[in-house]
CSV table of C-alpha atoms and ligand atoms in Angstrom, one decimal:
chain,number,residue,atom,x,y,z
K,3,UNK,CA,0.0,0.0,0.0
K,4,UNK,CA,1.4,3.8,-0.9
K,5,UNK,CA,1.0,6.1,1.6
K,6,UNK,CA,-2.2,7.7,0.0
K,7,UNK,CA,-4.0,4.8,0.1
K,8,UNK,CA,-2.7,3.9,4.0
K,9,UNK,CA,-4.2,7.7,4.7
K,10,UNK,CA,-7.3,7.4,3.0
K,11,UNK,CA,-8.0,4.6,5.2
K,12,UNK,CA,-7.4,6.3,8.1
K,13,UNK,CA,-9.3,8.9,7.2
K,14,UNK,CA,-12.5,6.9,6.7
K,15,UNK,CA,-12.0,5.6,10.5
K,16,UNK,CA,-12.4,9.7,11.8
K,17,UNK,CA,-13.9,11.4,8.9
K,18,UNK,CA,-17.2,10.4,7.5
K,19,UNK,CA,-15.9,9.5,3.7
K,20,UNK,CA,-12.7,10.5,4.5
K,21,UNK,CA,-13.1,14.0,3.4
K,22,UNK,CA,-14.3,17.0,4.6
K,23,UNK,CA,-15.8,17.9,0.8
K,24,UNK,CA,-17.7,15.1,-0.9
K,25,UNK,CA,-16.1,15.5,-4.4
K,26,UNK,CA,-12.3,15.1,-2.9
K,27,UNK,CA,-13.0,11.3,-2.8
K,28,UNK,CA,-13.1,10.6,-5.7
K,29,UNK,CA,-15.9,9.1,-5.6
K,30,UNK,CA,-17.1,10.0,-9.4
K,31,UNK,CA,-14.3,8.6,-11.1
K,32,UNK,CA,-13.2,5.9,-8.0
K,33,UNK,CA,-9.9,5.0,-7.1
K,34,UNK,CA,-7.9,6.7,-4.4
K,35,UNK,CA,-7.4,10.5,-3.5
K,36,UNK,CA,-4.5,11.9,-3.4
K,37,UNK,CA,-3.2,13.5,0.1
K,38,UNK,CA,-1.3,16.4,-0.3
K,39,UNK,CA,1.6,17.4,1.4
K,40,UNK,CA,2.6,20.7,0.0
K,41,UNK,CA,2.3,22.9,-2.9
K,42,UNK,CA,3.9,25.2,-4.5
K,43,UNK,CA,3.6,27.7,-7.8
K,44,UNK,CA,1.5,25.4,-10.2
K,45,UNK,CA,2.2,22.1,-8.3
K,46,UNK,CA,1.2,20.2,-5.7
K,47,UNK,CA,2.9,17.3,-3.8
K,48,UNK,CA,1.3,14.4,-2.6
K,49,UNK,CA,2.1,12.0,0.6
K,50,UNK,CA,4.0,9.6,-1.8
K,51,UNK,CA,6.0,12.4,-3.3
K,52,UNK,CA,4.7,12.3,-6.7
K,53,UNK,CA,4.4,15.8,-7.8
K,54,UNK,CA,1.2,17.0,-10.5
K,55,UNK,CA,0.5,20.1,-12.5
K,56,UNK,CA,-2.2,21.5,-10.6
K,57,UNK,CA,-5.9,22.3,-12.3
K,58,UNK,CA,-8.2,22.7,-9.2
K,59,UNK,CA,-6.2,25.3,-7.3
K,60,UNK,CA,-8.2,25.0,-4.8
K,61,UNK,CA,-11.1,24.9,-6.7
K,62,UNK,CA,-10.6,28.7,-7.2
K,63,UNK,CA,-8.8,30.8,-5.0
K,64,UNK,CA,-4.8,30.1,-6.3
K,65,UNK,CA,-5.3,32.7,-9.0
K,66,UNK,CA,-1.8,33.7,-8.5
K,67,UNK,CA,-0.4,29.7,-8.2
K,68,UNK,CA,0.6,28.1,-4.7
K,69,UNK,CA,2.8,30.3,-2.2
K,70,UNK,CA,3.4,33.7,-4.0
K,71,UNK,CA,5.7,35.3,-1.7
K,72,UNK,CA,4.1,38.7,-1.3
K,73,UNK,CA,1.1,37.2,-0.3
K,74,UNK,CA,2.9,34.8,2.3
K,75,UNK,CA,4.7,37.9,3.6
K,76,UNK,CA,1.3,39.9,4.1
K,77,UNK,CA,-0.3,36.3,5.9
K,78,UNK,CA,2.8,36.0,7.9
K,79,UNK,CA,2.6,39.8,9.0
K,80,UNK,CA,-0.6,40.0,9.8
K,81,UNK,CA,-0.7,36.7,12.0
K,82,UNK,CA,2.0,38.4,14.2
K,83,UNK,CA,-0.6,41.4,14.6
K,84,UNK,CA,-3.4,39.2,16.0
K,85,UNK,CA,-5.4,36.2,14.8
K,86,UNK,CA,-8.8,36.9,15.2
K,87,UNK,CA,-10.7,40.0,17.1
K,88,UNK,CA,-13.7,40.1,16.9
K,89,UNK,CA,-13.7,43.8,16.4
K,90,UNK,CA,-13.3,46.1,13.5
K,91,UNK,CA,-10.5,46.5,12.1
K,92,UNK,CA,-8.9,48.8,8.9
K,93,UNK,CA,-7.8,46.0,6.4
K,94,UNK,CA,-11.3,45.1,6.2
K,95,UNK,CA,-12.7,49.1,5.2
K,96,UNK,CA,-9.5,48.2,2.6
K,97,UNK,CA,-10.7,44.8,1.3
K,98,UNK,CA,-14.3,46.4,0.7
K,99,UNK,CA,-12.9,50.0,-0.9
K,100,UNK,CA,-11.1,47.3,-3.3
K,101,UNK,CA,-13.6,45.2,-3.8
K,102,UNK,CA,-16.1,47.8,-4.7
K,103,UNK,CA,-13.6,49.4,-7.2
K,104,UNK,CA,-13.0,46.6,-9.1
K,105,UNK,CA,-16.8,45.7,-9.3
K,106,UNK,CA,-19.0,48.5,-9.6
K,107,UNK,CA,-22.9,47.2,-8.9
K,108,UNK,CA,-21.4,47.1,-5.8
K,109,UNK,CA,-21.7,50.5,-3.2
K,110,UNK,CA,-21.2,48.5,-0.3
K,111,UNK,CA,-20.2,44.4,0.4
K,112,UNK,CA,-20.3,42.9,3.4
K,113,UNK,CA,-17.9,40.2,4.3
K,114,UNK,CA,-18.3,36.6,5.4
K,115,UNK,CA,-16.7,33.5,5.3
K,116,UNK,CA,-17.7,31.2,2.3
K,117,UNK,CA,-19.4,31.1,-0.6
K,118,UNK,CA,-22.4,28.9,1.3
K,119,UNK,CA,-22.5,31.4,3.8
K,120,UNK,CA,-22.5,34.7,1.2
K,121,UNK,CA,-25.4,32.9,-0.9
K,122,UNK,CA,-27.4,32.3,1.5
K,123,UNK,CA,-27.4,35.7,3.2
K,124,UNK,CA,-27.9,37.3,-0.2
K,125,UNK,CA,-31.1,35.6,-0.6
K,126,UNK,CA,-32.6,36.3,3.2
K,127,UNK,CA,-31.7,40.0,2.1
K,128,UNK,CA,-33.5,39.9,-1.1
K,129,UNK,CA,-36.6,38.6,0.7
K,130,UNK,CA,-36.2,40.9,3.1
K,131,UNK,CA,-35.9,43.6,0.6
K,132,UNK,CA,-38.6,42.9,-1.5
K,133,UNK,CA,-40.9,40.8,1.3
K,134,UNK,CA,-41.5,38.0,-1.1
K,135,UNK,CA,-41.0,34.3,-0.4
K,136,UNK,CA,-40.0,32.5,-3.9
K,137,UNK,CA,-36.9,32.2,-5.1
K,138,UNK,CA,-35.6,30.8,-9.1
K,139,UNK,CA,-32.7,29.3,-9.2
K,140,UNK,CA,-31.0,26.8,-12.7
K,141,UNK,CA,-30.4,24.1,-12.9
K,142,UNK,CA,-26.6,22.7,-12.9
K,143,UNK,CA,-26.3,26.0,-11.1
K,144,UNK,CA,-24.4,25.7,-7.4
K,145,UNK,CA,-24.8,28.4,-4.9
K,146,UNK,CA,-23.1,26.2,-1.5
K,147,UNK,CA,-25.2,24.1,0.7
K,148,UNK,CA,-27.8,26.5,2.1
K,149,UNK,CA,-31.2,24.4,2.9
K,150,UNK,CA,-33.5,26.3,0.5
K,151,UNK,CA,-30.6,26.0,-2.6
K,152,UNK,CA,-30.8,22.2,-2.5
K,153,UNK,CA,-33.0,21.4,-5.0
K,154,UNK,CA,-33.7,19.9,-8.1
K,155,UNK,CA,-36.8,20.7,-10.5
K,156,UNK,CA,-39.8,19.2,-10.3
K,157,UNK,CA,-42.0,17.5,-13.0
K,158,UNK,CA,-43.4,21.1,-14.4
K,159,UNK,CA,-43.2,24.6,-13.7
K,160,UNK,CA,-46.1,25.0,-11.4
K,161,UNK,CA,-44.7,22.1,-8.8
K,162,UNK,CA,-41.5,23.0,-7.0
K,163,UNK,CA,-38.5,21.1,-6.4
K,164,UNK,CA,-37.7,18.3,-4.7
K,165,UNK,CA,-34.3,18.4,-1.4
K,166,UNK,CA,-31.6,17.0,-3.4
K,167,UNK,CA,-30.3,16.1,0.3
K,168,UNK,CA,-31.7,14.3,3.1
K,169,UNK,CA,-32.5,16.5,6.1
K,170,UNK,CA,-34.1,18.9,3.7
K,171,UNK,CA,-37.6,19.8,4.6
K,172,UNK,CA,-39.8,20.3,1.7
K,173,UNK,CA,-41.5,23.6,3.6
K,174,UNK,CA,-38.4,24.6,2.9
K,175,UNK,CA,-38.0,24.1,-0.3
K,176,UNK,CA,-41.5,24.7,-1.6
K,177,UNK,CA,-40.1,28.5,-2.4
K,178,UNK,CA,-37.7,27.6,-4.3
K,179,UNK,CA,-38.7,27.2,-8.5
K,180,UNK,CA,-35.8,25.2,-10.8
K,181,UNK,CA,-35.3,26.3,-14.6
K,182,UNK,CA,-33.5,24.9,-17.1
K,183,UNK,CA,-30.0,27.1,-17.8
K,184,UNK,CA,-30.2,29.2,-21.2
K,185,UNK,CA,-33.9,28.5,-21.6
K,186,UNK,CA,-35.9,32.0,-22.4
K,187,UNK,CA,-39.1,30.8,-22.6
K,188,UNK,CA,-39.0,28.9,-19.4
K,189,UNK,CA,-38.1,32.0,-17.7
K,190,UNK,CA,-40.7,34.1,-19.5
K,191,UNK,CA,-43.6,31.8,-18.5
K,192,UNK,CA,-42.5,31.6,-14.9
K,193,UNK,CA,-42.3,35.3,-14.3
K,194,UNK,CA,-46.0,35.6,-16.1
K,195,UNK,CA,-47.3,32.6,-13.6
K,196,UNK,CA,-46.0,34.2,-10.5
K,197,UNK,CA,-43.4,36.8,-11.3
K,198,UNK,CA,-44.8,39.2,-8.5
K,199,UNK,CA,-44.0,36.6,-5.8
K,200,UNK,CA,-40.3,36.1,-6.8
K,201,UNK,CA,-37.8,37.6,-4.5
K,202,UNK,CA,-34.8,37.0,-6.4
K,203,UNK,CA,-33.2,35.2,-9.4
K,204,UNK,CA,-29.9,34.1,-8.9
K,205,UNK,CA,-27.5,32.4,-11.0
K,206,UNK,CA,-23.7,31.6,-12.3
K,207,UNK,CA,-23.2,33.6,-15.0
K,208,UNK,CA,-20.6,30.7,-16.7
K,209,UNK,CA,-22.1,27.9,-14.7
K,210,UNK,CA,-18.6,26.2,-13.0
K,211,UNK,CA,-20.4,23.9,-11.3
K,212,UNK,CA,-21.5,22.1,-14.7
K,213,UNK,CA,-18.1,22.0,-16.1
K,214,UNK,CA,-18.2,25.5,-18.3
K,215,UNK,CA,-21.1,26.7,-19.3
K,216,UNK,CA,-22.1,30.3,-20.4
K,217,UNK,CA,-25.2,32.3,-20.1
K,218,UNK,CA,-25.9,32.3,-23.4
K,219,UNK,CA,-26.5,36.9,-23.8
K,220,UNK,CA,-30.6,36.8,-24.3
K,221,UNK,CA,-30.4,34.6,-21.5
K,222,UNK,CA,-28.9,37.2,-19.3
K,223,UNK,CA,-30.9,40.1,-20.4
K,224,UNK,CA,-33.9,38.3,-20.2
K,225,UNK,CA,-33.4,37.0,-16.7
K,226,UNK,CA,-32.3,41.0,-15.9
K,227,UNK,CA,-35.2,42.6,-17.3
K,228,UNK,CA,-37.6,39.9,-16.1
K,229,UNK,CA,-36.5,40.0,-12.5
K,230,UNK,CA,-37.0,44.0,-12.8
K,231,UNK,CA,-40.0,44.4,-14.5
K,232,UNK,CA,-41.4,42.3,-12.1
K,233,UNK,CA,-39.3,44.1,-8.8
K,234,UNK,CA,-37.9,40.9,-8.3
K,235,UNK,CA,-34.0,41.1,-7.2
K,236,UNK,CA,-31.1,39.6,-10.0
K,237,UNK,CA,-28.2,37.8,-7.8
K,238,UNK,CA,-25.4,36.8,-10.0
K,239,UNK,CA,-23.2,34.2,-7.8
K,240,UNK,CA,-19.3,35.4,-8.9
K,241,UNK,CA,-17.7,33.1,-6.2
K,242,UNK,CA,-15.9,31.3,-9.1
K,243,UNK,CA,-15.9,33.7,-11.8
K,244,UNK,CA,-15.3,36.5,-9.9
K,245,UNK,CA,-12.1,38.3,-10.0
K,246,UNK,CA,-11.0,34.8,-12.3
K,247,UNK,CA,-12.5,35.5,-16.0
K,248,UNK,CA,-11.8,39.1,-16.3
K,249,UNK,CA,-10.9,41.8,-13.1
K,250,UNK,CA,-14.8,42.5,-13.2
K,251,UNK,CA,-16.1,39.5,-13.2
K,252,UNK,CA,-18.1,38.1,-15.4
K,253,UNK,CA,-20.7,41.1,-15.2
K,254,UNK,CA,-18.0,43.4,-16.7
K,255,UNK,CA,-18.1,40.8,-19.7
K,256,UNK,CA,-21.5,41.0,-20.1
K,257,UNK,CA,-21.5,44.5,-19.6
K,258,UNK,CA,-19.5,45.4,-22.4
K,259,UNK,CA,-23.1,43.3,-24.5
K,260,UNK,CA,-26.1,44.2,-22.9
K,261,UNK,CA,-25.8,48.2,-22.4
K,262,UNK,CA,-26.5,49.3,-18.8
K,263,UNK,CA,-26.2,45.6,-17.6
K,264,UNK,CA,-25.6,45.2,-13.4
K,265,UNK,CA,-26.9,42.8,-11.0
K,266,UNK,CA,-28.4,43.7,-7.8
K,267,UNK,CA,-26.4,41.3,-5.9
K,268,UNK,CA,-23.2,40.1,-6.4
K,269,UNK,CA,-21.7,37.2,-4.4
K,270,UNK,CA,-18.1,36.8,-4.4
K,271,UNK,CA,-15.5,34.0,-2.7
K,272,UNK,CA,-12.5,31.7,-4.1
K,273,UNK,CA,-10.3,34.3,-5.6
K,274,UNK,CA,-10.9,36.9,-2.8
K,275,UNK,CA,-9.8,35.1,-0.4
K,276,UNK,CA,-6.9,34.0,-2.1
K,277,UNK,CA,-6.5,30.8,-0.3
K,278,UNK,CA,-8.1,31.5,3.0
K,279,UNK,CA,-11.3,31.4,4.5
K,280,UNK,CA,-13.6,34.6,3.1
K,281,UNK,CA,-16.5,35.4,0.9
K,282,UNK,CA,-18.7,38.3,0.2
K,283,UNK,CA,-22.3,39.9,-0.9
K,284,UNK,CA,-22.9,43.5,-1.9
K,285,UNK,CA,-25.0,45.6,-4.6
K,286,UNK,CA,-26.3,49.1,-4.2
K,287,UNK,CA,-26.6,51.1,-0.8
K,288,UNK,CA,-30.2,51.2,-0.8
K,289,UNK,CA,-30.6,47.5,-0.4
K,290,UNK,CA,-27.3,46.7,1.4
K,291,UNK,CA,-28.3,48.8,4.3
K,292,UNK,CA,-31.5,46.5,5.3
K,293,UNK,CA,-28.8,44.3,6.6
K,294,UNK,CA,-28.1,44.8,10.4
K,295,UNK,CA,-27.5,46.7,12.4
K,296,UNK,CA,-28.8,49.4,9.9
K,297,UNK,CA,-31.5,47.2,8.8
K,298,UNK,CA,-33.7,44.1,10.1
K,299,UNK,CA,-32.2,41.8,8.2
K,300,UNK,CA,-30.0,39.5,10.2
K,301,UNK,CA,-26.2,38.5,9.3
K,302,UNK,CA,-23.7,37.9,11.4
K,303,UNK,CA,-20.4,36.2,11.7
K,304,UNK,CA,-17.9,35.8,14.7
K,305,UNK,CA,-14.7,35.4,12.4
K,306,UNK,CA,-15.8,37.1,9.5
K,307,UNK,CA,-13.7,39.7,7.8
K,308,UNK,CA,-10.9,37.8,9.7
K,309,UNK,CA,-7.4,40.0,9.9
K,310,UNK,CA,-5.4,37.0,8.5
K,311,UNK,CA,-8.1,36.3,5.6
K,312,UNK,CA,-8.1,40.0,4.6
K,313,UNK,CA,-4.7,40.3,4.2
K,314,UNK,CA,-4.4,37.7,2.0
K,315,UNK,CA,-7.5,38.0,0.2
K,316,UNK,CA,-6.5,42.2,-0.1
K,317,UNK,CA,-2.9,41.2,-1.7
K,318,UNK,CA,-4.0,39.0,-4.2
K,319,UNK,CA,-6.4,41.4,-5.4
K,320,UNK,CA,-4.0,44.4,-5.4
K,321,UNK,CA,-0.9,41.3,-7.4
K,322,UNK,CA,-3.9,40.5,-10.2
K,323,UNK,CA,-4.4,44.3,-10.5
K,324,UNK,CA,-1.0,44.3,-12.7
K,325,UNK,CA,-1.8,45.2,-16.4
K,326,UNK,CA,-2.3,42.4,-18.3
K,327,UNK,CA,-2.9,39.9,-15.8
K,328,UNK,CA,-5.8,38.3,-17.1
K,329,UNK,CA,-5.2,38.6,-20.7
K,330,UNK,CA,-1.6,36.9,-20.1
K,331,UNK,CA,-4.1,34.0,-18.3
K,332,UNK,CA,-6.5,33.7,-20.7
K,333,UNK,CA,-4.1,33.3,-23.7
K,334,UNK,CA,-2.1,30.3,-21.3
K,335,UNK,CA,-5.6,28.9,-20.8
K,336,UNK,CA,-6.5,29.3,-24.2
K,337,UNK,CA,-3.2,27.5,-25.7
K,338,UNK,CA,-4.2,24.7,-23.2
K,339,UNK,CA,-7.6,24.1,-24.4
K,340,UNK,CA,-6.3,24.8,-28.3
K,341,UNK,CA,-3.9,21.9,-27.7
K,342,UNK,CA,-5.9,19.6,-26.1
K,343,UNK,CA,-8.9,20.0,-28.6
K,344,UNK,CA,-6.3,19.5,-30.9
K,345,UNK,CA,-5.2,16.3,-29.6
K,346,UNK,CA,-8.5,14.9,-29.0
K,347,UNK,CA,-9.4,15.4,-32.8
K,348,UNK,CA,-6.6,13.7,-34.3
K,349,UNK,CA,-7.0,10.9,-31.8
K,350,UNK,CA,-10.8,10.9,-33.4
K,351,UNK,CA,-12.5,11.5,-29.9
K,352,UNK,CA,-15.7,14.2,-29.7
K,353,UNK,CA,-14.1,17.2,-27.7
K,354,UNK,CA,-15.5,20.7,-27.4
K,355,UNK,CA,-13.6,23.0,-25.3
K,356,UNK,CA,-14.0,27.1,-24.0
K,357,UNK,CA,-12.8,29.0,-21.7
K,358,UNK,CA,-12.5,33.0,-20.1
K,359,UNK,CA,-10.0,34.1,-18.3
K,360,UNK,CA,-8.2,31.3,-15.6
K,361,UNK,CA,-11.6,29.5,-16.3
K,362,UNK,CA,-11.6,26.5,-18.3
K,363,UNK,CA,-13.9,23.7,-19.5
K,364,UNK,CA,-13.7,21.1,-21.5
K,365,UNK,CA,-16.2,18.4,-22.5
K,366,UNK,CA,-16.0,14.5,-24.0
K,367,UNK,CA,-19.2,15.9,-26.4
K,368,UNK,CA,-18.8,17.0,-30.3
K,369,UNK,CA,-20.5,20.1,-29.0
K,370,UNK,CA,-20.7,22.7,-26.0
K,371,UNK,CA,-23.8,21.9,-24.2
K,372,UNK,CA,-25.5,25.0,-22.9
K,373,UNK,CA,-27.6,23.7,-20.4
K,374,UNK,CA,-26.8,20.4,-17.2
K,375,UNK,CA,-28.8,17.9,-19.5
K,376,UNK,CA,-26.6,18.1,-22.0
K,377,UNK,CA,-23.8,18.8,-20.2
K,378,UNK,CA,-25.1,14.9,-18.1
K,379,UNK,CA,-24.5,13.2,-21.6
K,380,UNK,CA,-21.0,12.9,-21.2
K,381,UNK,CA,-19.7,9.2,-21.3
K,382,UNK,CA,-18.9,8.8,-17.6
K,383,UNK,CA,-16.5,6.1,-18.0
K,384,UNK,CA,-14.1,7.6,-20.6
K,385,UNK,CA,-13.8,10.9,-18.8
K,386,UNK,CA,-12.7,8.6,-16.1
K,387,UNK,CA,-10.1,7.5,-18.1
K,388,UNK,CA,-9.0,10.5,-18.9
K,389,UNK,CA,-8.7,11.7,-15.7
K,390,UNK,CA,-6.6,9.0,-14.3
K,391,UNK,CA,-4.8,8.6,-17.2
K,392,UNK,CA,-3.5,12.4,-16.4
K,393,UNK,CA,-3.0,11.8,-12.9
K,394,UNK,CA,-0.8,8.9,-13.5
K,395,UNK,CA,1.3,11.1,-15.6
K,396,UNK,CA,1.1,14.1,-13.1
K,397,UNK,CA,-1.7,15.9,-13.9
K,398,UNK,CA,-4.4,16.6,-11.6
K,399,UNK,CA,-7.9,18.0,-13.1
K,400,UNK,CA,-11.1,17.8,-10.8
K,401,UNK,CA,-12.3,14.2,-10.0
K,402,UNK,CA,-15.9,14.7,-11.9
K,403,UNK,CA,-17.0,15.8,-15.5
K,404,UNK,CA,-19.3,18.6,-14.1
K,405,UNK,CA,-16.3,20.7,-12.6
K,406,UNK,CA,-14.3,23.5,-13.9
K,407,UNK,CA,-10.4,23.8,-14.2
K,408,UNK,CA,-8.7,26.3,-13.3
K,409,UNK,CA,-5.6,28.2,-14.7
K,410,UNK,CA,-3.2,30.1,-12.2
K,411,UNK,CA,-0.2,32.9,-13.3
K,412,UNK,CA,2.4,30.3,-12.4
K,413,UNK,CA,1.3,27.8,-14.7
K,414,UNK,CA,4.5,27.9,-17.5
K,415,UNK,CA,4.1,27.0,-21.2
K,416,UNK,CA,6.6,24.3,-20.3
K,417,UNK,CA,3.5,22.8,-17.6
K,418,UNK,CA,0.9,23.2,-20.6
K,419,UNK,CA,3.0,21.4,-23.2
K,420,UNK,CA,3.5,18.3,-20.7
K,421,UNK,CA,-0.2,18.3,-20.1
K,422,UNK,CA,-1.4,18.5,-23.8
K,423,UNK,CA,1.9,15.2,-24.2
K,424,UNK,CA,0.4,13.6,-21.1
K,425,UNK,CA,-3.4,14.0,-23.1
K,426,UNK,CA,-2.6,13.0,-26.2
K,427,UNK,CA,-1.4,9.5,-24.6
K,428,UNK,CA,-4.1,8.8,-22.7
K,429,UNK,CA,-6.5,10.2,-26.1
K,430,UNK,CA,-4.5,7.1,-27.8
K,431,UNK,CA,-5.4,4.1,-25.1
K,432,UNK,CA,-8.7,6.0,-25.0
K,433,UNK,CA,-9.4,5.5,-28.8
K,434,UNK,CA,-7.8,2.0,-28.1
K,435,UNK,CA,-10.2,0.9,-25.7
K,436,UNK,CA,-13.3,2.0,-27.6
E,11,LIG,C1,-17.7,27.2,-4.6
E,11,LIG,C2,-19.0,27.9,-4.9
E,11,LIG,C3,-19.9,28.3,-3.9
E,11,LIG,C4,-19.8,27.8,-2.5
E,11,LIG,O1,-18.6,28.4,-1.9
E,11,LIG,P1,-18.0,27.6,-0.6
E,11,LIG,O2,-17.0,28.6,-0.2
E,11,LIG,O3,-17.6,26.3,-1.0
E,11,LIG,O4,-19.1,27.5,0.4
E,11,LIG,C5,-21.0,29.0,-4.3
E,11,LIG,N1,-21.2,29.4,-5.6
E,11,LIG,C6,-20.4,29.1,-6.6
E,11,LIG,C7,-20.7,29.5,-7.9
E,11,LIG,C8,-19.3,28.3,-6.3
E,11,LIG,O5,-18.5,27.9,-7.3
């Protein structure tokens, strides 16, 4: 036995699954995870001391790759200042001043401590806000673990969705109404059935949680001018594309096609934390300040806005500030997703890839899907060959078919050649074994 195995199960004896996030099991694509020991730039380590190009990154946050100095140095410094207060402190007037700069639909943010947490307390302020109950969400779309955001569609648009989890009571899901991703008409009809009872529409704008897939641009404007003809509230959930497809988000990209376009909400995590603990949820002052203690809507948070989390989180978003950041990204990510689709075709295997920014995906489909039943066609068993195929040649993408990779500054073209040499092997025992 290696020592990942020996760990993993250890693990299951004091952790349920041995994992304290289901899809680090591997459970999707089976075999065993690997424990890691350390990481650094665009690597990671694991306990058997076999290194891999990393495509997670944490799922998000390691914009800048694993262990940038300068944001070490500003952790470092401001553990020697205090851990945790529980009081107010400047970094965190510094985080929000930045935040709000960089994305303006935001006048004011408040700051939390994960994505989960910043989702859910978006929607309790849109209800409170507009004193309505019902909530639309997509589907494919993932906004954390809240109760309410749980759910899965029901058979038609008048019933509402069934707890995807156990310990999910229906009364508390009954608000909450599923629609297909990218589908107009859906969304039409639902705001003509009960458009004056919807608090809020929220939604990834390039769902990451279904692999890669975009809002297509009617989709956006109509779920903009829906939600606000009706006085319903628009939350766009940024926690992975935020600060990671462009420095605005990916609101500034649709922007720059539907004139005027802003959310009401915005919810933010991953990248702003850069590696530690901390999330976020702001829009315009009006709305912000029905939040207490200005307001009766309730949030709180004994280590939010944490002095540690702040300085790293403020760092990163002052390094990825330097012009050109995210075009020099996009065009590594790009020449990744070139290669591999190039690969894949040659070796005769359907591949569609795209990708903005750090954000990639890639699918095992002869076309993009645009919506989680397509996306759910993918052929289970050869991504899973693909994916351990890579990992035995030191690459490590996300465990399932309905994640996202992620690009980081220190990945090299030197790292994206050996992936696309690693790829194009396993494309040939793939084609081998069909
Ligand atoms: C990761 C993610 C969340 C949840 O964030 P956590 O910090 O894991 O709670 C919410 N929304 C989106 C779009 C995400 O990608």
């Amino acid at each position: 036995m290696n020592h990942n195995e020996t760990l993993f199960l250890r693990a299951q004896k004091s952790i349920p699954g041995g994992v304290n996030s289901p899809v680090r099991a591997f459970k999707a694509v089976g075999g065993t995870p690997a424990f890691i020991h350390k990481a650094q730039g665009a690597y990671l380590w694991d306990a058997d001391g076999q290194r891999y190009v990393d495509y997670i990154g944490s799922w998000g946050p390691m914009i800048l790759g694993h262990g940038h100095p300068e944001v070490l140095a500003a952790v470092s410094q401001a553990m020697q200042q205090g851990l945790s207060f529980g009081a107010p402190t400047e970094r965190e007037i510094e985080l929000a001043e930045e935040i709000i700069k960089l994305v303006p639909s935001m006048d004011m943010v408040r700051l939390v401590n994960s994505g989960t947490e910043a989702s859910m307390s978006a929607i309790r302020l849109a209800r409170g806000f507009t004193g309505r109950n019902k909530i639309i969400k997509f589907e494919g779309c993932y906004h954390g673990h809240a109760d309410s955001l749980l759910v899965k569609a029901g058979s038609g648009l008048a019933t509402f969705g069934h707890a995807t989890s156990a310990g999910v009571p229906q009364e508390v899901v009954q608000d909450t109404v599923v629609l297909e991703f990218n589908n107009v008409a859906q969304l039409q009809e639902a705001f003509a059935q009960f458009g004056t009872e919807v608090a809020c529409v929220i939604m990834e704008p390039i769902a990451g949680n279904m692999n890669f897939v975009r809002a297509s641009v009617p989709f956006m404007q109509a779920a903009r001018e829906l939600s606000q003809r009706a006085g319903a509230l628009l939350i766009i959930d940024e926690v992975m594309t935020g600060f990671r497809v462009a420095l605005g988000g990916a609101q500034s990209l649709y922007a720059q096609q539907i004139p005027g376009f802003a959310p009401d909400l915005t919810v933010l995590g991953k990248v702003i934390g850069g590696g530690m603990p901390l999330a976020a949820f702001g829009g315009p002052k009006h709305i912000m300040e029905q939040l207490a203690p200005l307001g009766p809507v309730y949030q709180a948070g004994t280590l939010s806005g944490n002095p540690v989390a702040t300085a790293c989180g403020l760092t990163t978003l002052r390094l990825i500030q330097e012009p050109g950041f995210h075009a020099a990204l996009g065009q590594r990510t790009q020449s990744l997703m070139r290669g591999l689709h190039q690969a894949a075709t040659q070796a005769g295997l359907p591949f569609s890839v795209d990708s903005e920014g750090g954000l990639f995906g890639f699918f095992l489909l002869p076309e993009l899907p645009s919506n989680y039943s397509q996306v759910m066609q993918t052929k289970g068993a050869l991504f899973n060959q693909l994916f351990h195929g890579l990992l035995q040649r030191g690459v490590y993408l996300a465990p399932a078919l309905y994640e996202a990779g992620f690009v980081s500054a220190a990945h090299t073209q030197e790292d994206i050649e050996h992936t696309i040499a690693a790829a194009t092997e396993v494309f040939a025992e793939m084609v081998a074994g069909l």
